[in-house]
Coordinates of C-alpha atoms in Angstrom, one line a residue:
M1 CA -14.5 -11.3 16.3
N2 CA -11.4 -9.1 16.4
L3 CA -12.4 -5.5 15.7
L4 CA -9.7 -5.3 13.0
Y5 CA -11.7 -7.8 11.0
A6 CA -15.2 -6.6 11.9
N7 CA -15.9 -5.7 8.3
D8 CA -14.9 -9.0 6.8
K9 CA -16.3 -12.5 6.9
R10 CA -13.6 -14.7 8.3
G11 CA -11.4 -16.3 5.7
Q12 CA -13.3 -14.8 2.7
Y13 CA -11.8 -12.2 0.4
P14 CA -13.9 -9.0 0.1
P15 CA -16.3 -8.9 -2.9
S16 CA -13.9 -6.8 -5.0
W17 CA -13.3 -6.8 -8.7
Y18 CA -9.8 -8.1 -7.8
A19 CA -11.1 -11.1 -6.0
A20 CA -13.5 -11.8 -8.9
T21 CA -10.8 -11.8 -11.5
A22 CA -7.9 -13.5 -9.7
E23 CA -7.2 -17.2 -9.9
A24 CA -7.9 -18.3 -6.3
L25 CA -5.2 -20.0 -4.3
P26 CA -6.0 -23.2 -2.5
E27 CA -6.4 -22.6 1.2
F28 CA -3.4 -23.1 3.4
P29 CA -3.9 -25.0 6.6
A30 CA -4.2 -23.4 10.1
L31 CA -1.3 -23.8 12.4
K32 CA -1.7 -26.6 14.9
G33 CA 0.8 -27.7 17.5
E34 CA 4.4 -26.7 17.6
V35 CA 6.4 -25.7 14.6
R36 CA 10.1 -24.7 14.6
A37 CA 11.8 -22.4 12.1
D38 CA 14.8 -20.1 11.5
L39 CA 12.3 -17.3 10.7
C40 CA 8.7 -16.7 11.6
V41 CA 6.8 -14.1 9.6
I42 CA 3.5 -12.7 10.8
G43 CA 1.5 -11.3 7.9
G44 CA 0.8 -12.5 4.4
G45 CA 0.9 -9.2 2.5
Y46 CA 3.6 -7.9 0.2
T47 CA 6.0 -7.2 3.1
G48 CA 5.7 -10.6 4.7
L49 CA 5.5 -12.6 1.5
S50 CA 8.6 -10.9 0.1
A51 CA 10.5 -11.4 3.3
A52 CA 9.6 -15.0 3.4
L53 CA 10.3 -15.6 -0.2
H54 CA 13.8 -14.0 -0.1
A55 CA 14.7 -15.6 3.2
A56 CA 13.7 -19.1 1.9
Q57 CA 15.6 -18.5 -1.4
A58 CA 18.7 -17.8 0.8
G59 CA 18.3 -21.1 2.5
L60 CA 16.4 -20.3 5.7
W61 CA 13.6 -22.4 7.1
V62 CA 10.7 -20.1 7.1
V63 CA 7.1 -20.2 8.5
L64 CA 4.6 -17.5 7.6
I65 CA 1.3 -17.1 9.5
D66 CA -1.7 -14.9 8.7
A67 CA -4.8 -14.2 10.7
Q68 CA -6.9 -14.5 7.5
R69 CA -5.7 -15.4 4.0
V70 CA -2.6 -14.3 2.1
G71 CA -3.2 -11.1 0.3
F72 CA -6.3 -10.6 2.4
G73 CA -5.5 -7.1 3.7
A74 CA -4.3 -3.9 1.8
S75 CA -2.1 -6.0 -0.4
G76 CA -5.1 -7.5 -2.2
R77 CA -7.4 -4.4 -2.1
N78 CA -5.3 -1.3 -3.0
G79 CA -5.3 0.9 -6.1
G80 CA -2.5 -1.1 -7.7
Q81 CA -0.3 2.0 -8.2
V82 CA 3.5 1.4 -8.1
G83 CA 4.5 4.9 -7.2
S84 CA 7.9 6.6 -7.3
G85 CA 9.7 7.7 -4.1
F86 CA 7.9 8.1 -0.8
N87 CA 4.8 9.9 0.3
K88 CA 6.8 13.2 0.4
P89 CA 8.3 15.2 -2.4
Q90 CA 12.0 14.5 -2.8
S91 CA 12.9 18.1 -2.3
E92 CA 11.2 18.0 1.1
L93 CA 13.0 14.9 2.0
E94 CA 16.3 16.6 1.2
Q95 CA 15.3 19.5 3.6
K96 CA 14.4 17.0 6.4
L97 CA 17.0 14.3 6.0
G98 CA 19.9 16.0 4.2
R99 CA 21.0 15.5 0.6
D100 CA 23.0 12.4 1.1
D101 CA 20.4 10.3 2.9
A102 CA 17.6 11.7 0.7
R103 CA 19.6 10.6 -2.4
K104 CA 20.2 7.1 -1.0
L105 CA 16.5 6.8 -0.2
W106 CA 15.6 7.8 -3.7
E107 CA 17.9 5.1 -5.1
M108 CA 16.3 2.6 -2.8
A109 CA 12.8 3.7 -3.9
E110 CA 13.9 3.2 -7.5
A111 CA 15.2 -0.2 -6.6
A112 CA 11.9 -1.0 -5.0
K113 CA 10.0 -0.2 -8.3
A114 CA 12.6 -2.4 -10.2
L115 CA 12.1 -5.2 -7.7
T116 CA 8.3 -5.0 -8.1
R117 CA 8.5 -5.2 -11.9
E118 CA 10.9 -8.1 -11.6
L119 CA 8.8 -10.1 -9.2
A120 CA 5.6 -9.4 -11.1
A121 CA 7.2 -10.5 -14.4
R122 CA 8.7 -13.7 -12.8
Y123 CA 5.9 -14.8 -10.5
A124 CA 2.8 -12.9 -11.4
P125 CA 2.7 -12.1 -15.2
D126 CA -1.1 -12.1 -14.9
A127 CA -0.9 -9.0 -12.7
N128 CA -0.3 -7.1 -16.0
Y129 CA 2.2 -4.5 -14.8
K130 CA 1.9 -1.4 -17.0
P131 CA 3.9 1.8 -16.9
G132 CA 2.7 5.3 -16.3
V133 CA 1.1 7.3 -13.5
L134 CA -0.4 10.8 -13.9
H135 CA -0.5 13.2 -11.0
A136 CA -3.4 15.6 -11.6
D137 CA -3.8 18.9 -9.8
W138 CA -7.0 20.7 -9.0
H139 CA -5.6 24.2 -8.5
Q140 CA -3.1 26.4 -10.4
S141 CA -1.0 26.9 -7.3
E142 CA -0.6 23.1 -7.1
V143 CA 0.4 22.9 -10.8
A144 CA 3.1 25.5 -10.2
H145 CA 4.4 23.4 -7.2
S146 CA 4.3 20.1 -9.3
H147 CA 6.1 21.7 -12.2
A148 CA 8.8 23.1 -9.8
E149 CA 9.3 19.6 -8.3
A150 CA 9.6 18.2 -11.9
R151 CA 12.4 20.7 -12.6
F152 CA 14.1 19.8 -9.3
M153 CA 14.0 16.1 -10.1
D154 CA 15.3 16.6 -13.6
E155 CA 18.1 18.9 -12.5
Q156 CA 19.2 17.2 -9.3
Y157 CA 18.3 13.5 -9.9
E158 CA 18.1 13.2 -13.7
Y159 CA 14.6 11.8 -13.3
A160 CA 12.1 12.8 -16.0
L161 CA 8.7 13.9 -14.7
E162 CA 6.8 15.4 -17.6
P163 CA 5.1 18.7 -16.6
L164 CA 1.6 19.1 -18.1
G165 CA -0.7 22.0 -18.5
T166 CA -4.5 22.0 -18.5
E167 CA -4.8 20.9 -22.2
A168 CA -2.2 18.2 -21.8
V169 CA -3.9 16.7 -18.8
Q170 CA -7.3 16.9 -20.5
A171 CA -5.8 15.0 -23.5
I172 CA -5.2 12.1 -21.1
V173 CA -8.1 12.2 -18.7
A174 CA -11.5 13.8 -19.4
A175 CA -11.9 15.3 -15.9
P176 CA -12.8 19.0 -16.3
G177 CA -11.6 20.1 -12.8
Y178 CA -8.0 19.3 -13.4
K179 CA -5.7 22.2 -14.2
G180 CA -2.5 20.4 -14.9
G181 CA 0.0 18.1 -13.3
T182 CA 2.9 15.8 -14.1
F183 CA 3.3 12.4 -15.8
D184 CA 5.6 9.8 -14.3
P185 CA 6.6 7.2 -17.0
G186 CA 8.8 5.4 -14.4
A187 CA 5.9 4.6 -12.1
G188 CA 3.2 2.0 -13.0
H189 CA 0.2 0.0 -12.0
L190 CA -0.9 -3.7 -11.7
H191 CA -3.5 -6.1 -10.4
P192 CA -2.6 -6.1 -6.7
L193 CA -4.3 -9.4 -5.6
R194 CA -2.8 -11.4 -8.6
Y195 CA 0.6 -10.0 -7.6
A196 CA 0.1 -11.1 -4.0
F197 CA -1.0 -14.6 -5.1
G198 CA 2.0 -14.8 -7.3
L199 CA 4.3 -14.0 -4.4
A200 CA 2.6 -16.6 -2.3
R201 CA 3.0 -19.3 -4.9
A202 CA 6.6 -18.4 -5.3
A203 CA 7.2 -18.5 -1.5
E204 CA 5.5 -21.9 -1.2
A205 CA 7.7 -23.2 -4.1
A206 CA 10.8 -21.9 -2.3
G207 CA 9.9 -24.0 0.8
V208 CA 8.0 -21.5 3.0
Q209 CA 5.4 -23.1 5.2
I210 CA 2.3 -20.9 5.0
F211 CA -0.5 -21.1 7.6
E212 CA -3.8 -19.2 7.2
R213 CA -6.5 -18.4 9.7
S214 CA -3.8 -18.4 12.3
A215 CA -3.8 -15.1 14.2
A216 CA -0.8 -14.3 16.4
H217 CA -2.1 -13.7 19.9
Q218 CA 1.2 -13.4 21.9
I219 CA 4.9 -12.9 21.2
T220 CA 7.3 -14.1 23.8
R221 CA 10.8 -12.7 23.4
G222 CA 14.0 -14.5 24.1
D223 CA 16.9 -16.2 22.3
K224 CA 14.1 -18.1 20.5
V225 CA 10.9 -16.1 19.8
R226 CA 7.7 -17.9 20.5
V227 CA 4.6 -16.8 18.5
A228 CA 1.4 -18.3 19.9
T229 CA -1.9 -18.7 18.0
E230 CA -5.2 -20.2 19.1
T231 CA -4.2 -23.7 18.2
G232 CA -0.4 -23.8 18.2
F233 CA 2.9 -21.8 18.3
V234 CA 6.0 -21.2 16.2
L235 CA 9.4 -21.3 17.9
A236 CA 11.9 -19.4 15.7
D237 CA 15.3 -17.8 15.8
H238 CA 14.0 -14.6 14.2
L239 CA 10.7 -12.9 13.8
I240 CA 9.4 -10.4 11.3
I241 CA 6.2 -8.5 12.1
A242 CA 4.6 -7.5 8.8
T243 CA 1.0 -6.8 9.8
N244 CA 0.8 -3.1 8.7
G245 CA -2.7 -1.8 9.4
Y246 CA -3.5 -4.9 11.4
S247 CA -0.8 -4.4 14.0
A248 CA -2.9 -3.5 17.1
G249 CA -2.0 -5.4 20.2
L250 CA 1.1 -7.2 18.9
E251 CA 3.8 -4.6 19.6
R252 CA 3.2 -1.4 21.6
K253 CA 5.9 0.8 20.1
L254 CA 4.7 -0.1 16.6
A255 CA 1.0 0.6 17.5
S256 CA 1.9 4.1 18.8
R257 CA 3.6 5.1 15.5
V258 CA 1.3 3.5 12.9
M259 CA -2.3 4.5 12.4
P260 CA -4.7 2.2 10.5
I261 CA -7.0 4.0 8.1
N262 CA -9.6 2.7 5.7
N263 CA -9.8 3.5 2.0
F264 CA -12.5 2.6 -0.5
I265 CA -12.7 1.6 -4.1
V266 CA -15.5 0.9 -6.6
A267 CA -15.5 -0.8 -10.0
T268 CA -18.1 0.5 -12.4
E269 CA -20.0 -1.5 -15.0
P270 CA -17.9 -2.1 -18.2
L271 CA -17.9 1.2 -20.0
G272 CA -17.1 -0.2 -23.5
P273 CA -16.0 2.5 -26.0
K274 CA -16.8 5.2 -23.4
A275 CA -13.8 4.0 -21.4
E276 CA -11.4 5.6 -23.8
E277 CA -13.3 8.8 -23.6
I278 CA -12.8 8.9 -19.9
L279 CA -9.1 7.8 -19.8
R280 CA -7.4 8.0 -23.2
R281 CA -4.2 6.3 -22.1
D282 CA -3.8 3.1 -20.1
V283 CA -2.2 4.8 -17.2
A284 CA -3.1 5.3 -13.5
V285 CA -4.1 8.6 -12.1
A286 CA -3.8 10.1 -8.6
D287 CA -4.9 13.7 -7.8
S288 CA -4.0 16.4 -5.4
K289 CA -6.9 16.2 -3.0
F290 CA -5.8 15.7 0.6
V291 CA -8.2 12.7 0.7
I292 CA -6.8 11.5 -2.5
N293 CA -8.8 10.3 -5.5
Y294 CA -7.0 7.6 -7.6
F295 CA -8.2 5.6 -10.6
R296 CA -7.4 3.6 -13.7
L297 CA -9.2 1.4 -16.2
S298 CA -9.5 -2.4 -15.7
E299 CA -8.8 -4.9 -18.5
D300 CA -12.5 -5.2 -19.1
K301 CA -12.9 -1.5 -19.4
R302 CA -14.4 -0.7 -16.0
L303 CA -13.3 2.4 -14.1
L304 CA -11.6 1.4 -10.9
F305 CA -12.0 4.5 -8.7
G306 CA -10.7 5.0 -5.2
G307 CA -11.9 7.8 -2.9
G308 CA -13.0 8.5 0.6
E309 CA -11.4 7.5 3.9
S310 CA -12.5 6.6 7.4
Y311 CA -10.7 6.1 10.7
G312 CA -11.4 3.4 13.2
Y313 CA -12.4 -0.2 12.6
K314 CA -15.6 -0.1 10.7
F315 CA -16.5 0.6 7.1
P316 CA -19.5 2.6 6.0
R317 CA -22.6 0.5 5.2
D318 CA -22.9 1.8 1.7
I319 CA -19.3 2.0 0.3
A320 CA -20.6 2.6 -3.3
S321 CA -22.4 5.8 -2.3
V322 CA -19.4 7.1 -0.4
V323 CA -17.1 6.7 -3.4
R324 CA -19.7 7.7 -6.0
K325 CA -19.5 11.3 -4.7
P326 CA -15.9 12.0 -5.5
M327 CA -16.1 9.9 -8.6
E328 CA -18.9 12.0 -10.0
Q329 CA -17.0 15.2 -8.9
V330 CA -14.1 14.1 -11.0
F331 CA -16.2 12.7 -13.8
P332 CA -19.6 14.4 -13.9
Q333 CA -20.3 12.6 -17.2
L334 CA -20.5 9.3 -15.2
A335 CA -23.4 10.5 -13.1
G336 CA -25.7 7.5 -12.4
V337 CA -23.3 4.9 -13.9
S338 CA -23.8 1.4 -12.4
I339 CA -21.4 0.3 -9.8
D340 CA -20.8 -3.5 -9.8
Y341 CA -18.2 -3.8 -7.0
A342 CA -17.5 -1.7 -3.9
W343 CA -15.0 -2.6 -1.2
G344 CA -12.8 -1.2 1.5
G345 CA -9.3 -1.9 2.8
T346 CA -7.3 -1.0 5.8
L347 CA -3.8 0.4 5.2
A348 CA -1.5 2.3 7.6
I349 CA 0.1 5.7 7.8
T350 CA 2.6 7.4 10.1
M351 CA 2.8 10.9 11.3
S352 CA 5.6 11.7 8.9
R353 CA 4.1 9.6 6.1
L354 CA 7.4 7.7 5.9
P355 CA 7.6 3.9 6.7
H356 CA 8.3 2.8 10.2
I357 CA 11.0 0.2 10.5
G358 CA 11.5 -1.1 14.1
R359 CA 13.7 -3.6 15.9
P360 CA 11.8 -4.4 19.1
A361 CA 14.4 -7.0 20.1
P362 CA 17.7 -8.1 18.6
N363 CA 16.0 -10.9 16.8
I364 CA 12.7 -9.2 15.9
L365 CA 12.1 -6.7 13.0
S366 CA 8.9 -4.9 12.1
A367 CA 7.8 -2.7 9.2
A368 CA 4.6 -0.8 8.6
G369 CA 3.1 2.6 7.7
F370 CA 3.9 2.8 4.0
S371 CA 1.3 5.5 3.7
G372 CA 0.0 4.8 0.2
H373 CA 3.3 3.7 -1.3
G374 CA 3.3 0.1 -0.2
V375 CA 3.0 -1.7 -3.5
A376 CA 6.6 -1.1 -4.2
L377 CA 8.1 -0.2 -0.8
A378 CA 6.5 -3.0 1.2
G379 CA 7.9 -5.8 -0.9
F380 CA 11.3 -4.1 -1.1
T381 CA 11.4 -3.7 2.7
G382 CA 10.5 -7.3 3.1
K383 CA 13.6 -8.2 1.0
L384 CA 15.8 -5.8 3.1
M385 CA 14.5 -7.5 6.3
A386 CA 15.4 -10.9 5.0
E387 CA 18.9 -9.6 4.2
A388 CA 19.2 -8.0 7.6
I389 CA 18.5 -11.4 9.3
R390 CA 21.5 -12.8 7.4
G391 CA 23.7 -9.9 8.6
E392 CA 23.3 -7.6 5.6
G393 CA 21.5 -4.8 7.3
A394 CA 23.1 -1.5 6.1
A395 CA 20.2 -0.7 3.7
L396 CA 17.6 -1.4 6.3
D397 CA 19.4 0.7 8.8
L398 CA 18.9 3.7 6.6
F399 CA 15.1 3.0 6.4
G400 CA 15.2 2.6 10.2
R401 CA 16.5 6.2 10.6
L402 CA 13.4 7.7 9.0
P403 CA 11.6 9.9 11.4
T404 CA 8.3 8.3 12.5
P405 CA 7.3 10.0 15.8
P406 CA 4.5 8.5 17.9
F407 CA 1.0 9.9 17.3
P408 CA -0.2 12.3 20.0
G409 CA -1.8 10.2 22.7
G410 CA 0.0 7.1 21.6
G411 CA -2.1 4.0 20.7
M412 CA -5.1 5.2 22.8
L413 CA -5.8 8.7 21.5
R414 CA -4.3 8.6 18.0
S415 CA -7.6 7.7 16.3
P416 CA -9.9 10.5 17.7
L417 CA -7.2 13.1 17.3
L418 CA -6.3 12.1 13.8
T419 CA -10.0 11.9 12.9
L420 CA -10.4 15.5 13.9
A421 CA -7.4 16.6 11.8
M422 CA -8.4 14.5 8.8
S423 CA -12.0 15.8 8.9
W424 CA -10.6 19.3 8.7
Y425 CA -8.6 18.6 5.6
A426 CA -11.5 16.7 4.1
M427 CA -13.7 19.8 4.6
R428 CA -11.0 21.9 2.9
D429 CA -11.2 19.5 -0.1
R430 CA -14.9 19.8 -0.3
L431 CA -14.7 23.6 -0.1
G432 CA -11.9 23.8 -2.7
I433 CA -9.6 25.7 -0.4

């Protein structure tokens, strides 16, 4: 079995609360023999599904292949948070990229959220998109920084982030360690797997041929791109590589700039009336830990809590115990609560925490490394790539200028070096430094 899927039974969604509460899609067939297309998309997550959907709606003949099932990877396992901007404060992006490019990127990130809301409303109303994300800080110094960023966004971008002190945060979330933060009413949250399934249904209805259990083993470049699987191949005018954390081996430059990491989530037993005591508003929360904690309530009043990370290709044997530690640190009143579901997922980061957009060949595009902001940015990037294939690539070119340097040691040494660095920051989190 491919190491990238060593934690998963082939073709089966992980035993998550998401999989248990999403209407299952019928299986798509495996690719067999030769198939021709205007566009081949590798990867059935948000990026690939959005690219395929928008390209097919524009009249292209599209084939999408996935090594497992659509929505199988991070798109069907994540925390469901539709965040604003990128994984960097907007003030920092201005310093790095200049005011003009930073402002254009903010406008694109706003468009990404709007597209996510639109697609969810049209194709996945059962994903239950809801507004509101709270950023909670553990230390007063972080509160001061968050409030300064809120003032910056209000004054420079006319975007309202509500600064919150200790009492205001405690009025929303009963977590005694939080000292303050900001509330973002323009962000939101949804059921990620239902959203992925909705995009897949829409793509199929638009004419996309979807093949599952069809891992791409080799890409042969040329005027026509040939993508080979175990049992067939696709011959296409254009190719989009949308494999994110599962990109190892497909494209060397992409692999050197994108690092797969594993994140873990649990769903508690239904909390009943106690749920409103834990989280008093139906919003999502993400905190200031370097190894971030994030959580929200499910529709059946469970706490969906994400915490802990690992690097490499294997998950811990007991995911529930790994996540229970930070969950009980945030909510000591939940000590001993039953955990009904526990799962992990592989996402991808870059050195700069900004998405990596590549063009390995004139007729090949790739996108990966959304670094925790993929629910909105991935689908939007897929749409931009579909537009670029039709010759409308100005917006994607701006994404392509984002700095995403290779990891030290490239594809071979990035994992051990990053593990050392991440372990250091995780220790700082534990010590409260």
